[in-house]
Amino acid sequence: EEGRGGTLLENVAGGISLGNPLHLHSGHIAFPWGHILGLGTKKIIVEHMRSFRQFKSSFFQERLQRAFMSTTIGAFDEAMAPIFLANNTFPPYEPKIGYENGEAYWKDASSYHYIPYISVPLLQLSSEDDFLVAPSSSSKLSYSLSNPNVMVVNTRCGGHLGWHECPPDTGSIFGFGTSWADTATTDFIDAVLQGKAAQAIVGPDEVARASSEARKAAEKQATSIQS
């Protein structure tokens, strides 16, 4: 949104996106995960029921009751979409209440629309065995690949926001070690900040030329290895 609207702050050097579905549609989440996530969202409502009861609108209460009757996260979103808090996707991004339906909510929540407008380095990290986002993410992968500012890293395993290293290097009774994603993201941040510092010293054109030469050298080395 910020890139499309031309409102991205100059001090934003880059970004990281982990386990992003790109195309969000909770109505397509398979059993049993759709049902489990649906229970989780209803649990949150129960925990905040005192606050929800302060809303006197009959339409709000009717939607809340319908959400309680839902069995999946998709049905829950469909019931609650008309009373969800949203925001305009164009400047000045003012808030608004409600979507027409679940489809409108899912479309607005899907980030692939904005990938062409990303103007700073972005690391997009996902896993092939991510049961929540892998199918929808792969269907919109072309949007990421077409933007040279987006670095796509797709691991063979890692689950949803997992990437736990093995063997575990901690004393946890659950056997969980550190996450490889921590190392990958911090390395990316360091590289972005180093590039920004170099750009301030020698200028953006020189940095772009050096990056282009490095990319060509890497491609040449990869080609020689394959041959």
PDB file of C-alpha atoms in Angstrom:
ATOM      1  CA  GLU A   1       0.000   0.000   0.000  1.00  0.00           C
ATOM      2  CA  GLU A   2       2.754   2.443   0.935  1.00  0.00           C
ATOM      3  CA  GLY A   3       4.714   1.677  -2.226  1.00  0.00           C
ATOM      4  CA  ARG A   4       1.692   2.133  -4.455  1.00  0.00           C
ATOM      5  CA  GLY A   5       0.630   5.304  -2.695  1.00  0.00           C
ATOM      6  CA  GLY A   6       4.113   6.811  -2.724  1.00  0.00           C
ATOM      7  CA  THR A   7       4.040   7.210   1.054  1.00  0.00           C
ATOM      8  CA  LEU A   8       6.829   4.781   2.005  1.00  0.00           C
ATOM      9  CA  LEU A   9       9.159   6.497   4.458  1.00  0.00           C
ATOM     10  CA  GLU A  10      12.767   6.997   3.372  1.00  0.00           C
ATOM     11  CA  ASN A  11      14.098   5.289   6.492  1.00  0.00           C
ATOM     12  CA  VAL A  12      12.453   1.977   5.483  1.00  0.00           C
ATOM     13  CA  ALA A  13      15.444   0.069   4.099  1.00  0.00           C
ATOM     14  CA  GLY A  14      13.807  -3.308   3.497  1.00  0.00           C
ATOM     15  CA  GLY A  15      11.353  -5.879   4.747  1.00  0.00           C
ATOM     16  CA  ILE A  16      10.825  -9.542   5.610  1.00  0.00           C
ATOM     17  CA  SER A  17       7.767 -11.716   5.051  1.00  0.00           C
ATOM     18  CA  LEU A  18       7.560 -15.151   6.703  1.00  0.00           C
ATOM     19  CA  GLY A  19       4.955 -17.771   5.809  1.00  0.00           C
ATOM     20  CA  ASN A  20       2.901 -15.332   3.746  1.00  0.00           C
ATOM     21  CA  PRO A  21      -0.010 -16.983   1.884  1.00  0.00           C
ATOM     22  CA  LEU A  22      -0.047 -14.076  -0.655  1.00  0.00           C
ATOM     23  CA  HIS A  23      -3.624 -15.061  -1.543  1.00  0.00           C
ATOM     24  CA  LEU A  24      -5.655 -15.329   1.653  1.00  0.00           C
ATOM     25  CA  HIS A  25      -8.876 -17.346   1.600  1.00  0.00           C
ATOM     26  CA  SER A  26      -9.666 -19.101   4.863  1.00  0.00           C
ATOM     27  CA  GLY A  27     -12.626 -20.830   3.230  1.00  0.00           C
ATOM     28  CA  HIS A  28     -10.142 -23.052   1.397  1.00  0.00           C
ATOM     29  CA  ILE A  29      -8.282 -24.331   4.472  1.00  0.00           C
ATOM     30  CA  ALA A  30      -8.618 -28.101   4.550  1.00  0.00           C
ATOM     31  CA  PHE A  31      -9.933 -30.280   7.387  1.00  0.00           C
ATOM     32  CA  PRO A  32      -9.046 -30.404  10.233  1.00  0.00           C
ATOM     33  CA  TRP A  33      -7.116 -27.133  10.259  1.00  0.00           C
ATOM     34  CA  GLY A  34     -10.078 -25.005   9.228  1.00  0.00           C
ATOM     35  CA  HIS A  35     -12.081 -26.351  12.151  1.00  0.00           C
ATOM     36  CA  ILE A  36      -9.201 -25.997  14.628  1.00  0.00           C
ATOM     37  CA  LEU A  37      -8.574 -22.381  13.632  1.00  0.00           C
ATOM     38  CA  GLY A  38     -12.299 -21.706  13.858  1.00  0.00           C
ATOM     39  CA  LEU A  39     -12.332 -22.918  17.453  1.00  0.00           C
ATOM     40  CA  GLY A  40      -9.342 -20.729  18.219  1.00  0.00           C
ATOM     41  CA  THR A  41     -11.027 -17.568  16.955  1.00  0.00           C
ATOM     42  CA  LYS A  42     -14.201 -18.314  18.936  1.00  0.00           C
ATOM     43  CA  LYS A  43     -12.065 -18.831  22.039  1.00  0.00           C
ATOM     44  CA  ILE A  44     -10.740 -15.274  21.614  1.00  0.00           C
ATOM     45  CA  ILE A  45     -14.281 -13.908  21.486  1.00  0.00           C
ATOM     46  CA  VAL A  46     -15.200 -15.755  24.674  1.00  0.00           C
ATOM     47  CA  GLU A  47     -12.173 -14.281  26.430  1.00  0.00           C
ATOM     48  CA  HIS A  48     -13.313 -10.754  25.470  1.00  0.00           C
ATOM     49  CA  MET A  49     -17.059 -11.281  25.796  1.00  0.00           C
ATOM     50  CA  ARG A  50     -17.429  -8.515  28.378  1.00  0.00           C
ATOM     51  CA  SER A  51     -16.187  -5.981  25.827  1.00  0.00           C
ATOM     52  CA  PHE A  52     -18.318  -7.367  23.006  1.00  0.00           C
ATOM     53  CA  ARG A  53     -21.464  -7.107  25.120  1.00  0.00           C
ATOM     54  CA  GLN A  54     -21.007  -3.354  25.309  1.00  0.00           C
ATOM     55  CA  PHE A  55     -21.928  -3.068  21.631  1.00  0.00           C
ATOM     56  CA  LYS A  56     -25.697  -2.436  21.557  1.00  0.00           C
ATOM     57  CA  SER A  57     -26.147  -2.754  17.785  1.00  0.00           C
ATOM     58  CA  SER A  58     -28.532  -5.592  16.963  1.00  0.00           C
ATOM     59  CA  PHE A  59     -26.677  -6.152  13.678  1.00  0.00           C
ATOM     60  CA  PHE A  60     -23.386  -6.540  15.542  1.00  0.00           C
ATOM     61  CA  GLN A  61     -24.869  -9.009  18.014  1.00  0.00           C
ATOM     62  CA  GLU A  62     -26.542 -10.962  15.202  1.00  0.00           C
ATOM     63  CA  ARG A  63     -23.194 -11.282  13.418  1.00  0.00           C
ATOM     64  CA  LEU A  64     -21.495 -12.325  16.635  1.00  0.00           C
ATOM     65  CA  GLN A  65     -24.091 -15.030  17.210  1.00  0.00           C
ATOM     66  CA  ARG A  66     -23.677 -16.268  13.655  1.00  0.00           C
ATOM     67  CA  ALA A  67     -19.922 -16.452  14.188  1.00  0.00           C
ATOM     68  CA  PHE A  68     -20.467 -18.622  17.270  1.00  0.00           C
ATOM     69  CA  MET A  69     -22.551 -21.001  15.181  1.00  0.00           C
ATOM     70  CA  SER A  70     -19.801 -21.380  12.573  1.00  0.00           C
ATOM     71  CA  THR A  71     -17.733 -24.558  12.441  1.00  0.00           C
ATOM     72  CA  THR A  72     -14.710 -23.391  10.420  1.00  0.00           C
ATOM     73  CA  ILE A  73     -12.498 -20.325  10.220  1.00  0.00           C
ATOM     74  CA  GLY A  74     -13.912 -19.677   6.745  1.00  0.00           C
ATOM     75  CA  ALA A  75     -17.496 -19.572   8.013  1.00  0.00           C
ATOM     76  CA  PHE A  76     -16.368 -17.432  10.939  1.00  0.00           C
ATOM     77  CA  ASP A  77     -14.784 -14.854   8.619  1.00  0.00           C
ATOM     78  CA  GLU A  78     -17.881 -14.823   6.426  1.00  0.00           C
ATOM     79  CA  ALA A  79     -20.068 -14.079   9.446  1.00  0.00           C
ATOM     80  CA  MET A  80     -17.802 -11.402  10.924  1.00  0.00           C
ATOM     81  CA  ALA A  81     -16.643  -9.662   7.740  1.00  0.00           C
ATOM     82  CA  PRO A  82     -19.392  -6.977   7.809  1.00  0.00           C
ATOM     83  CA  ILE A  83     -18.232  -5.808  11.267  1.00  0.00           C
ATOM     84  CA  PHE A  84     -14.471  -6.221  10.865  1.00  0.00           C
ATOM     85  CA  LEU A  85     -12.343  -3.100  11.178  1.00  0.00           C
ATOM     86  CA  ALA A  86     -10.704  -2.247   7.849  1.00  0.00           C
ATOM     87  CA  ASN A  87      -8.822   0.628   6.301  1.00  0.00           C
ATOM     88  CA  ASN A  88      -8.771   2.336   2.956  1.00  0.00           C
ATOM     89  CA  THR A  89      -5.879   0.962   0.877  1.00  0.00           C
ATOM     90  CA  PHE A  90      -5.128   4.393  -0.577  1.00  0.00           C
ATOM     91  CA  PRO A  91      -3.798   7.475   1.250  1.00  0.00           C
ATOM     92  CA  PRO A  92      -4.617   8.671   3.823  1.00  0.00           C
ATOM     93  CA  TYR A  93      -5.545   5.073   4.756  1.00  0.00           C
ATOM     94  CA  GLU A  94      -8.496   6.121   6.898  1.00  0.00           C
ATOM     95  CA  PRO A  95     -10.270   3.390   8.887  1.00  0.00           C
ATOM     96  CA  LYS A  96     -13.689   2.028   8.026  1.00  0.00           C
ATOM     97  CA  ILE A  97     -16.057  -0.589   9.392  1.00  0.00           C
ATOM     98  CA  GLY A  98     -17.030  -3.725   7.574  1.00  0.00           C
ATOM     99  CA  TYR A  99     -16.679  -5.605   4.294  1.00  0.00           C
ATOM    100  CA  GLU A 100     -19.497  -6.581   1.981  1.00  0.00           C
ATOM    101  CA  ASN A 101     -18.799 -10.281   2.572  1.00  0.00           C
ATOM    102  CA  GLY A 102     -16.058 -12.781   3.232  1.00  0.00           C
ATOM    103  CA  GLU A 103     -14.782 -12.653  -0.337  1.00  0.00           C
ATOM    104  CA  ALA A 104     -14.221  -8.897  -0.088  1.00  0.00           C
ATOM    105  CA  TYR A 105     -12.384  -9.378   3.213  1.00  0.00           C
ATOM    106  CA  TRP A 106     -10.136 -12.117   1.841  1.00  0.00           C
ATOM    107  CA  LYS A 107      -9.337 -10.083  -1.273  1.00  0.00           C
ATOM    108  CA  ASP A 108      -8.400  -7.051   0.811  1.00  0.00           C
ATOM    109  CA  ALA A 109      -6.255  -9.195   3.132  1.00  0.00           C
ATOM    110  CA  SER A 110      -4.339 -10.811   0.245  1.00  0.00           C
ATOM    111  CA  SER A 111      -0.950  -9.186  -0.240  1.00  0.00           C
ATOM    112  CA  TYR A 112      -0.154 -10.308  -3.792  1.00  0.00           C
ATOM    113  CA  HIS A 113      -1.917  -7.208  -5.139  1.00  0.00           C
ATOM    114  CA  TYR A 114       0.806  -5.018  -3.663  1.00  0.00           C
ATOM    115  CA  ILE A 115       3.931  -7.009  -4.563  1.00  0.00           C
ATOM    116  CA  PRO A 116       4.495  -5.133  -7.879  1.00  0.00           C
ATOM    117  CA  TYR A 117       4.809  -1.896  -5.867  1.00  0.00           C
ATOM    118  CA  ILE A 118       7.552  -3.114  -3.506  1.00  0.00           C
ATOM    119  CA  SER A 119      10.476  -0.738  -4.002  1.00  0.00           C
ATOM    120  CA  VAL A 120      12.894  -1.912  -1.281  1.00  0.00           C
ATOM    121  CA  PRO A 121      14.588  -5.300  -0.731  1.00  0.00           C
ATOM    122  CA  LEU A 122      12.115  -7.861   0.623  1.00  0.00           C
ATOM    123  CA  LEU A 123      12.890 -11.375   1.828  1.00  0.00           C
ATOM    124  CA  GLN A 124       9.949 -13.729   1.240  1.00  0.00           C
ATOM    125  CA  LEU A 125      10.571 -16.922   3.181  1.00  0.00           C
ATOM    126  CA  SER A 126       8.217 -19.899   3.033  1.00  0.00           C
ATOM    127  CA  SER A 127       8.246 -23.690   3.214  1.00  0.00           C
ATOM    128  CA  GLU A 128       6.916 -26.306   0.810  1.00  0.00           C
ATOM    129  CA  ASP A 129       5.381 -28.294   3.693  1.00  0.00           C
ATOM    130  CA  ASP A 130       3.559 -25.307   5.193  1.00  0.00           C
ATOM    131  CA  PHE A 131       0.052 -26.780   5.338  1.00  0.00           C
ATOM    132  CA  LEU A 132      -1.549 -23.374   5.847  1.00  0.00           C
ATOM    133  CA  VAL A 133      -0.051 -21.233   3.111  1.00  0.00           C
ATOM    134  CA  ALA A 134       1.919 -23.370   0.623  1.00  0.00           C
ATOM    135  CA  PRO A 135      -0.896 -23.969  -1.925  1.00  0.00           C
ATOM    136  CA  SER A 136      -2.113 -20.365  -2.031  1.00  0.00           C
ATOM    137  CA  SER A 137       1.410 -18.933  -1.921  1.00  0.00           C
ATOM    138  CA  SER A 138       2.618 -21.012  -4.878  1.00  0.00           C
ATOM    139  CA  SER A 139      -0.397 -19.985  -6.960  1.00  0.00           C
ATOM    140  CA  LYS A 140       0.669 -16.324  -6.759  1.00  0.00           C
ATOM    141  CA  LEU A 141       4.434 -16.847  -6.792  1.00  0.00           C
ATOM    142  CA  SER A 142       4.798 -15.203 -10.199  1.00  0.00           C
ATOM    143  CA  TYR A 143       3.999 -11.828  -8.628  1.00  0.00           C
ATOM    144  CA  SER A 144       7.067 -12.138  -6.388  1.00  0.00           C
ATOM    145  CA  LEU A 145       9.360 -13.507  -9.067  1.00  0.00           C
ATOM    146  CA  SER A 146       8.522 -10.638 -11.423  1.00  0.00           C
ATOM    147  CA  ASN A 147       9.715  -7.999  -8.934  1.00  0.00           C
ATOM    148  CA  PRO A 148      13.550  -7.766  -8.747  1.00  0.00           C
ATOM    149  CA  ASN A 149      13.299  -6.291  -5.242  1.00  0.00           C
ATOM    150  CA  VAL A 150      11.815  -9.514  -3.869  1.00  0.00           C
ATOM    151  CA  MET A 151      14.080 -12.391  -2.854  1.00  0.00           C
ATOM    152  CA  VAL A 152      12.073 -15.623  -2.765  1.00  0.00           C
ATOM    153  CA  VAL A 153      13.392 -18.393  -0.494  1.00  0.00           C
ATOM    154  CA  ASN A 154      11.311 -21.575  -0.466  1.00  0.00           C
ATOM    155  CA  THR A 155      12.642 -24.371   1.740  1.00  0.00           C
ATOM    156  CA  ARG A 156      11.752 -28.046   1.386  1.00  0.00           C
ATOM    157  CA  CYS A 157      10.673 -28.341   5.024  1.00  0.00           C
ATOM    158  CA  GLY A 158      10.021 -26.053   7.958  1.00  0.00           C
ATOM    159  CA  GLY A 159       6.264 -26.121   8.448  1.00  0.00           C
ATOM    160  CA  HIS A 160       4.390 -22.932   9.245  1.00  0.00           C
ATOM    161  CA  LEU A 161       6.856 -20.485  10.817  1.00  0.00           C
ATOM    162  CA  GLY A 162       8.957 -23.340  12.158  1.00  0.00           C
ATOM    163  CA  TRP A 163      12.361 -24.083  10.585  1.00  0.00           C
ATOM    164  CA  HIS A 164      13.586 -25.591  13.848  1.00  0.00           C
ATOM    165  CA  GLU A 165      17.144 -26.810  13.533  1.00  0.00           C
ATOM    166  CA  CYS A 166      18.085 -30.383  14.336  1.00  0.00           C
ATOM    167  CA  PRO A 167      19.506 -31.633  16.556  1.00  0.00           C
ATOM    168  CA  PRO A 168      18.158 -29.193  19.136  1.00  0.00           C
ATOM    169  CA  ASP A 169      20.831 -27.083  20.766  1.00  0.00           C
ATOM    170  CA  THR A 170      18.742 -26.172  23.800  1.00  0.00           C
ATOM    171  CA  GLY A 171      17.663 -27.978  26.918  1.00  0.00           C
ATOM    172  CA  SER A 172      13.966 -27.667  26.139  1.00  0.00           C
ATOM    173  CA  ILE A 173      11.883 -30.629  27.263  1.00  0.00           C
ATOM    174  CA  PHE A 174       9.950 -30.323  24.000  1.00  0.00           C
ATOM    175  CA  GLY A 175      13.071 -30.878  21.918  1.00  0.00           C
ATOM    176  CA  PHE A 176      12.849 -27.591  20.022  1.00  0.00           C
ATOM    177  CA  GLY A 177      16.084 -25.955  18.966  1.00  0.00           C
ATOM    178  CA  THR A 178      16.726 -22.561  17.470  1.00  0.00           C
ATOM    179  CA  SER A 179      15.014 -21.551  14.253  1.00  0.00           C
ATOM    180  CA  TRP A 180      17.029 -21.367  11.046  1.00  0.00           C
ATOM    181  CA  ALA A 181      14.776 -18.465  10.045  1.00  0.00           C
ATOM    182  CA  ASP A 182      16.351 -16.341  12.794  1.00  0.00           C
ATOM    183  CA  THR A 183      19.746 -16.660  11.144  1.00  0.00           C
ATOM    184  CA  ALA A 184      18.408 -16.177   7.630  1.00  0.00           C
ATOM    185  CA  THR A 185      16.485 -13.027   8.479  1.00  0.00           C
ATOM    186  CA  THR A 186      19.272 -11.406  10.502  1.00  0.00           C
ATOM    187  CA  ASP A 187      21.744 -12.092   7.677  1.00  0.00           C
ATOM    188  CA  PHE A 188      19.321 -10.458   5.258  1.00  0.00           C
ATOM    189  CA  ILE A 189      18.923  -7.419   7.506  1.00  0.00           C
ATOM    190  CA  ASP A 190      22.714  -7.072   7.788  1.00  0.00           C
ATOM    191  CA  ALA A 191      23.066  -7.249   3.996  1.00  0.00           C
ATOM    192  CA  VAL A 192      20.356  -4.629   3.466  1.00  0.00           C
ATOM    193  CA  LEU A 193      21.919  -2.230   5.957  1.00  0.00           C
ATOM    194  CA  GLN A 194      25.388  -2.738   4.472  1.00  0.00           C
ATOM    195  CA  GLY A 195      24.002  -2.023   1.015  1.00  0.00           C
ATOM    196  CA  LYS A 196      22.283   1.101   2.230  1.00  0.00           C
ATOM    197  CA  ALA A 197      25.493   2.297   3.878  1.00  0.00           C
ATOM    198  CA  ALA A 198      27.487   1.635   0.694  1.00  0.00           C
ATOM    199  CA  GLN A 199      24.899   3.486  -1.331  1.00  0.00           C
ATOM    200  CA  ALA A 200      25.309   6.530   0.873  1.00  0.00           C
ATOM    201  CA  ILE A 201      29.081   6.499   0.284  1.00  0.00           C
ATOM    202  CA  VAL A 202      29.503   5.721  -3.426  1.00  0.00           C
ATOM    203  CA  GLY A 203      26.037   6.507  -4.761  1.00  0.00           C
ATOM    204  CA  PRO A 204      23.141   4.329  -5.973  1.00  0.00           C
ATOM    205  CA  ASP A 205      24.424   3.962  -9.558  1.00  0.00           C
ATOM    206  CA  GLU A 206      27.733   2.471  -8.457  1.00  0.00           C
ATOM    207  CA  VAL A 207      26.005   0.075  -6.053  1.00  0.00           C
ATOM    208  CA  ALA A 208      23.596  -1.029  -8.792  1.00  0.00           C
ATOM    209  CA  ARG A 209      26.517  -1.639 -11.191  1.00  0.00           C
ATOM    210  CA  ALA A 210      28.419  -3.692  -8.613  1.00  0.00           C
ATOM    211  CA  SER A 211      25.281  -5.707  -7.799  1.00  0.00           C
ATOM    212  CA  SER A 212      24.713  -6.390 -11.489  1.00  0.00           C
ATOM    213  CA  GLU A 213      28.291  -7.587 -11.977  1.00  0.00           C
ATOM    214  CA  ALA A 214      28.067  -9.821  -8.897  1.00  0.00           C
ATOM    215  CA  ARG A 215      24.813 -11.320 -10.155  1.00  0.00           C
ATOM    216  CA  LYS A 216      26.328 -12.042 -13.574  1.00  0.00           C
ATOM    217  CA  ALA A 217      29.363 -13.654 -11.968  1.00  0.00           C
ATOM    218  CA  ALA A 218      27.152 -15.866  -9.805  1.00  0.00           C
ATOM    219  CA  GLU A 219      25.057 -16.913 -12.808  1.00  0.00           C
ATOM    220  CA  LYS A 220      28.233 -17.693 -14.778  1.00  0.00           C
ATOM    221  CA  GLN A 221      29.575 -19.807 -11.908  1.00  0.00           C
ATOM    222  CA  ALA A 222      26.265 -21.668 -11.608  1.00  0.00           C
ATOM    223  CA  THR A 223      26.259 -22.365 -15.342  1.00  0.00           C
ATOM    224  CA  SER A 224      29.819 -23.734 -15.249  1.00  0.00           C
ATOM    225  CA  ILE A 225      28.955 -26.018 -12.336  1.00  0.00           C
ATOM    226  CA  GLN A 226      25.933 -27.410 -14.170  1.00  0.00           C
ATOM    227  CA  SER A 227      27.967 -28.062 -17.305  1.00  0.00           C
TER     228      SER A 227
END
